[in-house]
Coordinates of C-alpha atoms in Angstrom, one line a residue:
Chain A
X484 CA -34.6 -133.2 -7.8
X485 CA -32.6 -131.7 -5.0
X486 CA -29.9 -130.8 -7.5
X487 CA -32.4 -129.1 -9.6
X488 CA -33.8 -127.2 -6.7
X489 CA -30.3 -126.2 -5.6
X490 CA -29.4 -125.0 -9.1
X491 CA -32.5 -123.0 -9.3
X492 CA -31.9 -121.4 -6.0
X493 CA -28.3 -120.5 -7.0
X494 CA -29.6 -119.1 -10.3
X495 CA -32.2 -117.1 -8.4
X496 CA -29.6 -115.7 -6.1
X497 CA -27.3 -114.9 -8.9
X498 CA -30.1 -113.0 -10.6
X499 CA -30.8 -111.3 -7.4
X500 CA -27.1 -110.4 -7.0
X501 CA -27.0 -109.1 -10.5
X502 CA -30.0 -107.0 -9.9
X503 CA -28.4 -105.6 -6.7
X504 CA -25.2 -105.0 -8.6
X505 CA -27.1 -103.3 -11.4
X506 CA -28.9 -101.1 -9.0
X507 CA -25.5 -100.4 -7.3
X508 CA -24.1 -99.5 -10.7
X509 CA -27.0 -97.2 -11.5
X510 CA -26.8 -95.6 -8.1
X511 CA -23.1 -95.0 -8.6
X512 CA -23.9 -93.4 -12.0
X513 CA -26.5 -91.2 -10.4
X514 CA -24.0 -90.2 -7.7
X515 CA -21.4 -89.4 -10.3
X516 CA -23.9 -87.3 -12.2
X517 CA -25.0 -85.5 -9.1
X518 CA -21.4 -84.9 -8.1
X519 CA -20.7 -83.5 -11.6
X520 CA -23.8 -81.3 -11.4
X521 CA -22.8 -80.0 -7.9
X522 CA -19.3 -79.3 -9.0
X523 CA -20.6 -77.4 -11.9
X524 CA -22.9 -75.5 -9.6
X525 CA -20.0 -74.7 -7.3
X526 CA -18.1 -73.4 -10.3
X527 CA -21.1 -71.3 -11.3
X528 CA -21.4 -69.9 -7.8
X529 CA -17.7 -69.2 -7.5
X530 CA -17.8 -67.3 -10.8
X531 CA -20.9 -65.4 -9.7
X532 CA -19.2 -64.6 -6.4
X533 CA -16.2 -63.3 -8.2
X534 CA -18.3 -61.1 -10.4
X535 CA -20.1 -59.7 -7.4
X536 CA -17.1 -59.0 -5.2
X537 CA -15.7 -55.9 -7.2
X538 CA -19.1 -54.2 -6.9
X539 CA -19.0 -54.6 -3.2
X540 CA -15.4 -53.3 -3.0
X541 CA -16.3 -50.5 -5.4
X542 CA -19.2 -49.5 -3.2
X543 CA -16.9 -49.6 -0.1
X544 CA -14.3 -47.6 -1.9
X545 CA -16.8 -45.0 -3.0
X546 CA -18.1 -44.7 0.6
X547 CA -14.5 -44.3 1.7
X548 CA -13.8 -41.7 -1.0
X549 CA -16.9 -39.8 0.1
X550 CA -15.7 -39.8 3.7
X551 CA -12.2 -38.6 2.6
X552 CA -13.8 -35.9 0.4
X553 CA -15.8 -34.7 3.3
X554 CA -12.7 -34.7 5.6
X555 CA -10.8 -32.8 2.9
X556 CA -13.5 -30.2 2.7
X557 CA -13.6 -29.9 6.4
X558 CA -9.8 -29.4 6.5
X559 CA -10.0 -26.9 3.7
X560 CA -12.7 -25.0 5.6
X561 CA -10.4 -25.1 8.7
X562 CA -7.4 -23.8 6.7
X563 CA -9.6 -21.0 5.3
X564 CA -10.7 -20.1 8.8
X565 CA -7.1 -20.2 10.1
X566 CA -5.9 -18.1 7.2
X567 CA -8.6 -15.6 7.9
X568 CA -7.7 -15.6 11.6
X569 CA -4.0 -15.2 10.6
X570 CA -4.8 -12.2 8.4
X571 CA -6.9 -10.7 11.2
X572 CA -3.9 -11.2 13.6
X573 CA -1.6 -9.8 11.0
X574 CA -3.7 -6.7 10.6
X575 CA -4.0 -6.3 14.3
X576 CA -0.3 -6.6 14.7
X577 CA 0.2 -3.9 12.1
X578 CA -2.3 -1.7 13.9
X579 CA -0.5 -2.3 17.3
X580 CA 2.9 -1.6 15.6
X581 CA 1.4 1.7 14.3
X582 CA 0.0 2.5 17.7
X583 CA 3.3 1.7 19.3
X584 CA 5.1 3.9 16.9
X585 CA 2.7 6.7 17.6
X586 CA 3.0 6.3 21.4
X587 CA 6.8 6.2 21.1
X588 CA 6.9 9.3 19.1
X589 CA 4.5 11.2 21.4
X590 CA 6.3 10.0 24.5
X591 CA 9.7 11.1 23.1
X592 CA 8.3 14.4 21.9
X593 CA 6.8 15.2 25.3
X594 CA 9.9 13.9 27.2
X595 CA 12.3 16.0 25.2
X596 CA 10.2 19.2 25.1
X597 CA 10.0 19.2 28.9
X598 CA 13.5 18.2 29.6
X599 CA 15.0 21.7 29.6
X600 CA 14.3 25.4 30.5
X601 CA 16.6 26.7 27.8
X602 CA 14.7 28.3 24.9
X603 CA 17.4 27.6 22.4
X604 CA 17.4 23.9 23.5
X605 CA 13.6 23.8 23.2
X606 CA 13.8 25.2 19.6
X607 CA 16.6 22.7 18.8
X608 CA 14.4 19.9 20.1
X609 CA 11.4 21.1 18.1
X610 CA 13.5 21.1 15.0
X611 CA 14.8 17.7 15.7
X612 CA 11.4 16.3 16.3
X613 CA 10.1 17.8 13.1
X614 CA 13.1 16.5 11.1
X615 CA 13.5 13.1 12.6
X616 CA 9.9 12.1 13.5
X617 CA 7.9 14.0 10.9
X618 CA 10.4 14.4 8.1
X619 CA 10.2 18.2 7.9
X620 CA 13.4 19.6 6.6
X621 CA 12.6 23.3 7.0
X622 CA 10.3 24.8 9.6
X623 CA 9.8 28.0 11.5
X624 CA 8.6 28.8 14.9
X625 CA 6.6 32.1 14.7
X626 CA 5.5 33.9 17.9
X627 CA 3.2 36.9 18.4
X628 CA 4.9 40.1 19.2
X629 CA 4.1 42.1 22.3
X630 CA 1.2 43.8 20.6
X631 CA -0.2 40.5 19.5
X632 CA -0.1 41.5 15.8
X633 CA 3.2 40.8 14.1
X634 CA 4.8 37.4 14.2
X635 CA 8.4 36.9 15.2
X636 CA 10.4 34.0 13.9
X637 CA 12.7 32.5 16.5
X638 CA 15.8 31.0 14.8
X639 CA 18.7 29.2 16.4
X640 CA 22.0 30.6 15.2
X641 CA 24.9 28.8 16.8
X642 CA 22.7 27.7 19.6
X643 CA 21.7 31.3 20.4
X644 CA 18.0 32.1 19.8
X645 CA 17.4 35.2 17.8
X646 CA 14.2 36.9 16.9
X647 CA 13.5 38.0 13.3
X648 CA 10.4 40.0 12.5
X649 CA 8.4 38.6 9.6
X650 CA 5.4 39.7 7.6
X651 CA 2.6 37.2 7.6
X652 CA 1.5 37.0 4.1
X653 CA 0.4 33.4 4.1
X654 CA -3.3 33.0 4.8
X655 CA -2.8 29.6 6.3
X656 CA -0.5 31.0 9.0
X657 CA -2.9 34.0 9.5
X658 CA -5.9 31.6 9.9
X659 CA -4.0 29.4 12.3
X660 CA -3.1 32.5 14.3
X661 CA -6.6 34.0 14.4
X662 CA -8.7 30.9 14.7
X663 CA -6.4 28.6 16.5
X664 CA -7.0 25.8 14.0
X665 CA -4.3 23.7 12.3
X666 CA -4.0 23.4 8.6
X667 CA -2.1 20.4 7.2
X668 CA -1.8 20.0 3.4
X669 CA -3.3 16.8 2.0
X670 CA -1.3 14.7 -0.5
X671 CA -2.9 16.4 -3.5
X672 CA -2.2 19.8 -2.2
X673 CA 1.4 18.8 -1.4
X674 CA 1.9 17.9 -5.0
X675 CA 0.7 21.3 -6.2
X676 CA 2.5 23.5 -3.7
X677 CA 5.9 24.9 -4.6
X678 CA 8.9 24.2 -2.4
X679 CA 8.8 27.4 -0.4
X680 CA 5.1 27.3 0.3
X681 CA 3.7 26.5 3.8
X682 CA 2.8 22.8 4.0
X683 CA 1.4 22.9 7.5
X684 CA 0.5 25.6 10.0
X685 CA 0.1 24.6 13.6
X686 CA -1.2 27.1 16.2
X687 CA 0.8 27.1 19.5
X688 CA -1.8 27.2 22.3
X689 CA -1.6 28.1 26.0
X690 CA -4.8 28.1 27.9
X691 CA -6.7 28.5 24.7
X692 CA -4.7 31.5 23.6
X693 CA -2.7 31.3 20.4
X694 CA 0.8 32.5 21.2
X695 CA 2.3 31.7 17.8
X696 CA 2.4 29.3 14.9
X697 CA 4.6 26.4 13.9
X698 CA 5.0 26.6 10.1
X699 CA 6.3 23.7 8.0
X700 CA 7.9 24.6 4.7
X701 CA 10.0 21.9 3.1
X702 CA 9.7 18.2 3.6
X703 CA 12.4 15.5 3.1
X704 CA 12.6 14.2 -0.5
X705 CA 11.0 10.8 0.4
X706 CA 8.2 12.5 2.3
X707 CA 5.1 12.8 0.0
X708 CA 2.3 13.1 2.6
X709 CA 1.6 13.7 6.3
X710 CA 0.5 10.6 8.2
X711 CA -1.9 10.3 11.2
X712 CA 1.2 10.1 13.4
X713 CA 2.4 13.4 12.0
X714 CA -0.9 15.0 12.8
X715 CA -0.8 13.7 16.4
X716 CA 2.8 15.0 16.8
X717 CA 1.6 18.4 15.4
X718 CA -1.3 18.4 17.9
X719 CA 1.1 17.6 20.8
X720 CA 3.7 20.1 19.7
X721 CA 0.9 22.7 19.4
X722 CA 0.2 22.3 23.1
X723 CA 3.4 21.2 24.7
X724 CA 5.9 23.3 22.6
X725 CA 4.0 26.5 23.5
X726 CA 3.9 25.5 27.2
X727 CA 7.6 24.6 27.2
X728 CA 8.5 28.0 25.6
X729 CA 6.3 29.9 27.9
X730 CA 7.8 28.1 30.9
X731 CA 11.3 28.8 29.7
X732 CA 10.6 32.5 29.0
X733 CA 8.8 33.0 32.4
X734 CA 11.6 31.3 34.2
X735 CA 14.2 33.4 32.3
X736 CA 12.4 36.7 33.0
X737 CA 11.2 36.2 36.6
X738 CA 13.2 33.6 38.3
X739 CA 16.6 33.4 36.7
X740 CA 18.6 30.2 37.0
X741 CA 17.1 27.9 39.5
X742 CA 19.5 26.0 41.7
X743 CA 17.6 22.8 42.3
X744 CA 20.4 21.5 44.5
X745 CA 19.3 24.0 47.1
X746 CA 16.0 22.2 47.4
X747 CA 12.8 22.7 45.5
X748 CA 10.2 22.6 48.3
X749 CA 11.7 25.6 50.1
X750 CA 10.5 27.8 47.2
X751 CA 6.8 26.8 47.5
Chain B
X31 CA 20.0 -17.1 26.9
X32 CA 22.8 -15.0 25.4
X33 CA 22.7 -11.2 25.8
X34 CA 23.0 -9.0 22.7
X35 CA 25.0 -5.9 23.0
X36 CA 24.2 -2.9 20.8
X37 CA 26.0 0.4 20.4
X38 CA 23.9 3.4 19.3
X39 CA 25.9 6.3 18.0
X40 CA 23.7 9.4 17.5
X41 CA 24.2 13.1 18.4
X42 CA 20.5 13.9 18.6
X43 CA 19.1 13.0 22.1
X44 CA 15.6 12.8 20.5
X45 CA 16.8 10.3 17.9
X46 CA 18.9 8.4 20.4
X47 CA 15.9 8.0 22.7
X48 CA 13.7 6.9 19.8
X49 CA 16.2 4.2 18.7
X50 CA 16.8 3.0 22.2
X51 CA 13.0 2.9 22.8
X52 CA 12.6 0.7 19.7
X53 CA 15.5 -1.6 20.5
X54 CA 14.4 -2.2 24.1
X55 CA 11.6 -4.4 22.8
X56 CA 14.3 -7.0 22.0
X57 CA 14.8 -9.3 25.0
X58 CA 18.2 -9.6 26.6
X59 CA 19.5 -6.5 24.9
X60 CA 22.2 -4.3 26.5
X61 CA 22.4 -0.9 24.9
X62 CA 25.4 1.5 25.0
X63 CA 25.1 5.1 23.7
X64 CA 27.5 7.5 22.2
X65 CA 27.0 11.1 21.0
X66 CA 29.5 11.0 18.1
X67 CA 31.9 8.7 16.2
X68 CA 34.8 9.3 18.5
X69 CA 32.7 8.3 21.6
X70 CA 31.4 5.3 19.6
X71 CA 34.9 4.2 18.7
X72 CA 36.0 4.4 22.3
X73 CA 33.2 2.1 23.4
X74 CA 33.9 -0.3 20.6
X75 CA 37.5 -0.7 21.5
X76 CA 36.6 -1.2 25.2
X77 CA 33.9 -3.9 24.8
X78 CA 32.4 -6.4 22.3
X79 CA 29.2 -5.5 20.4
X80 CA 26.9 -7.5 18.3
X81 CA 25.5 -4.5 16.4
X82 CA 26.2 -0.8 15.8
X83 CA 23.5 1.6 14.9
X84 CA 24.9 5.0 13.8
X85 CA 23.7 8.2 12.3
X86 CA 25.6 9.6 9.4
X87 CA 25.5 13.4 10.2
X88 CA 27.3 13.9 13.5
X89 CA 29.8 16.4 14.8
X90 CA 33.5 15.6 15.5
X91 CA 33.4 12.2 13.6
X92 CA 30.5 11.4 11.3
X93 CA 29.0 8.0 10.7
X94 CA 30.7 7.4 7.4
X95 CA 34.2 7.8 9.0
X96 CA 33.0 5.5 11.8
X97 CA 31.8 2.8 9.4
X98 CA 35.2 3.0 7.5
X99 CA 37.2 2.7 10.8
X100 CA 35.0 -0.3 11.9
X101 CA 35.5 -2.1 8.7
X102 CA 39.3 -1.6 8.7
X103 CA 40.0 -2.8 12.2
X104 CA 40.3 -6.5 12.7
X105 CA 39.0 -6.1 16.3
X106 CA 35.5 -5.3 15.2
X107 CA 35.4 -5.5 11.4
X108 CA 32.8 -8.3 11.6
X109 CA 30.3 -6.3 13.6
X110 CA 27.1 -5.5 11.6
X111 CA 26.4 -1.8 11.1
X112 CA 23.1 0.0 10.5
X113 CA 23.3 3.6 9.3
X114 CA 20.6 6.2 9.6
X115 CA 20.4 8.6 6.7
X116 CA 18.8 12.0 6.9
X117 CA 18.0 12.7 3.3
X118 CA 16.1 10.7 0.8
X119 CA 19.1 11.4 -1.4
X120 CA 20.9 8.2 -2.1
X121 CA 24.5 9.6 -2.0
X122 CA 25.1 9.2 1.8
X123 CA 23.4 5.8 1.9
X124 CA 25.4 4.5 -1.1
X125 CA 28.7 5.7 0.4
X126 CA 27.9 4.1 3.7
X127 CA 27.0 0.8 2.0
X128 CA 30.1 1.0 -0.1
X129 CA 32.2 1.5 3.0
X130 CA 30.8 -1.7 4.5
X131 CA 27.5 -0.7 6.3
X132 CA 25.1 -3.7 6.2
X133 CA 21.8 -1.9 6.3
X134 CA 20.3 1.6 6.3
X135 CA 17.2 3.3 7.7
X136 CA 15.9 6.6 6.3
X137 CA 14.4 9.3 8.3
X138 CA 11.7 9.9 9.5
X139 CA 12.2 7.0 11.7
X140 CA 9.6 4.3 12.3
X141 CA 10.2 2.2 15.5
X142 CA 9.0 -0.9 13.7
X143 CA 11.6 -0.4 11.0
X144 CA 14.4 0.0 13.5
X145 CA 13.2 -3.2 15.3
X146 CA 12.9 -5.2 12.0
X147 CA 16.4 -4.3 10.7
X148 CA 18.1 -4.8 14.1
X149 CA 16.5 -8.2 14.5
X150 CA 17.6 -9.1 11.0
X151 CA 21.2 -8.1 11.8
X152 CA 21.2 -9.9 15.1
X153 CA 19.7 -13.0 13.5
X154 CA 16.7 -13.1 15.8

């Protein structure tokens, strides 16, 4: 009886063990399936992640490109602004150079005109100024005669000024003499005028009185027009050449040669 | 800073003054003046110059003769020479360049042009 009982108990326990083992086996199978499912899911997610990554990078790259494009535009705007500024400075530099040239010419003209009391020297200086600064190859200094009617041309022959009477047939010279106004040929007129014609007539003024006319006849070959600087030089010559000549003539007629070494203040 | 030495050979005081006026805008520049080619040659033989600016039409010795003498004397044959021509005619200018002048300026003179050519010759 006892043996039967023992055998039944063992059998029961074996069954029980088998049940547990079965359940263990089923559980293991479930775990393996779950593991496989999860691994599959991981693979799925990894693929999905890989697929999404370029989109993100592309977005970032696009944003960066936009920033770079904006920066590029800003730099281009800045370059444009700097170029404009540079052009402005360049124009200003050219203007200053022109002003400097004008002032240099006027300074030298004045300096030279008032550097002597000799009429012949003054005439030589006027000719030099007209040739070197204006480009006038042939010119004439015409002064009113004692009656104020005829003009007399002063020419420098071997450094000795001589007076030659001339008939004033040119209306431009007559107008400059009567009205005291300059006439300067414009580029179109210069093209039409023949070589011997008057190209400019500048009145020589002292205290508002016209004492003569400076006439320009022939210009250097490369000179095809008068510039603003030329006009300024003509204006200056109109006033200062007349004054220099008057001073020289008055000094020659009334004072004689001044000996400045004896002192200037004692004469006043 | 090194000093540049320039010789201006020109018989006309007006032109000489204008050339000197223009050249004075270059810093560290020492200018010597002569009224004709002979005077210029005397100065050249007495001291060293970095540049010669000479007119062509001058009494006693003209600019063409001066250029020729400069280019044929080993003492100063390397000195750059700028000639100033009166006429627009190319004859004088071409002769000067053929004799060895480096540059030319045509009258009427512009101070900016003198400055530009002188700076170029001095390598400034």
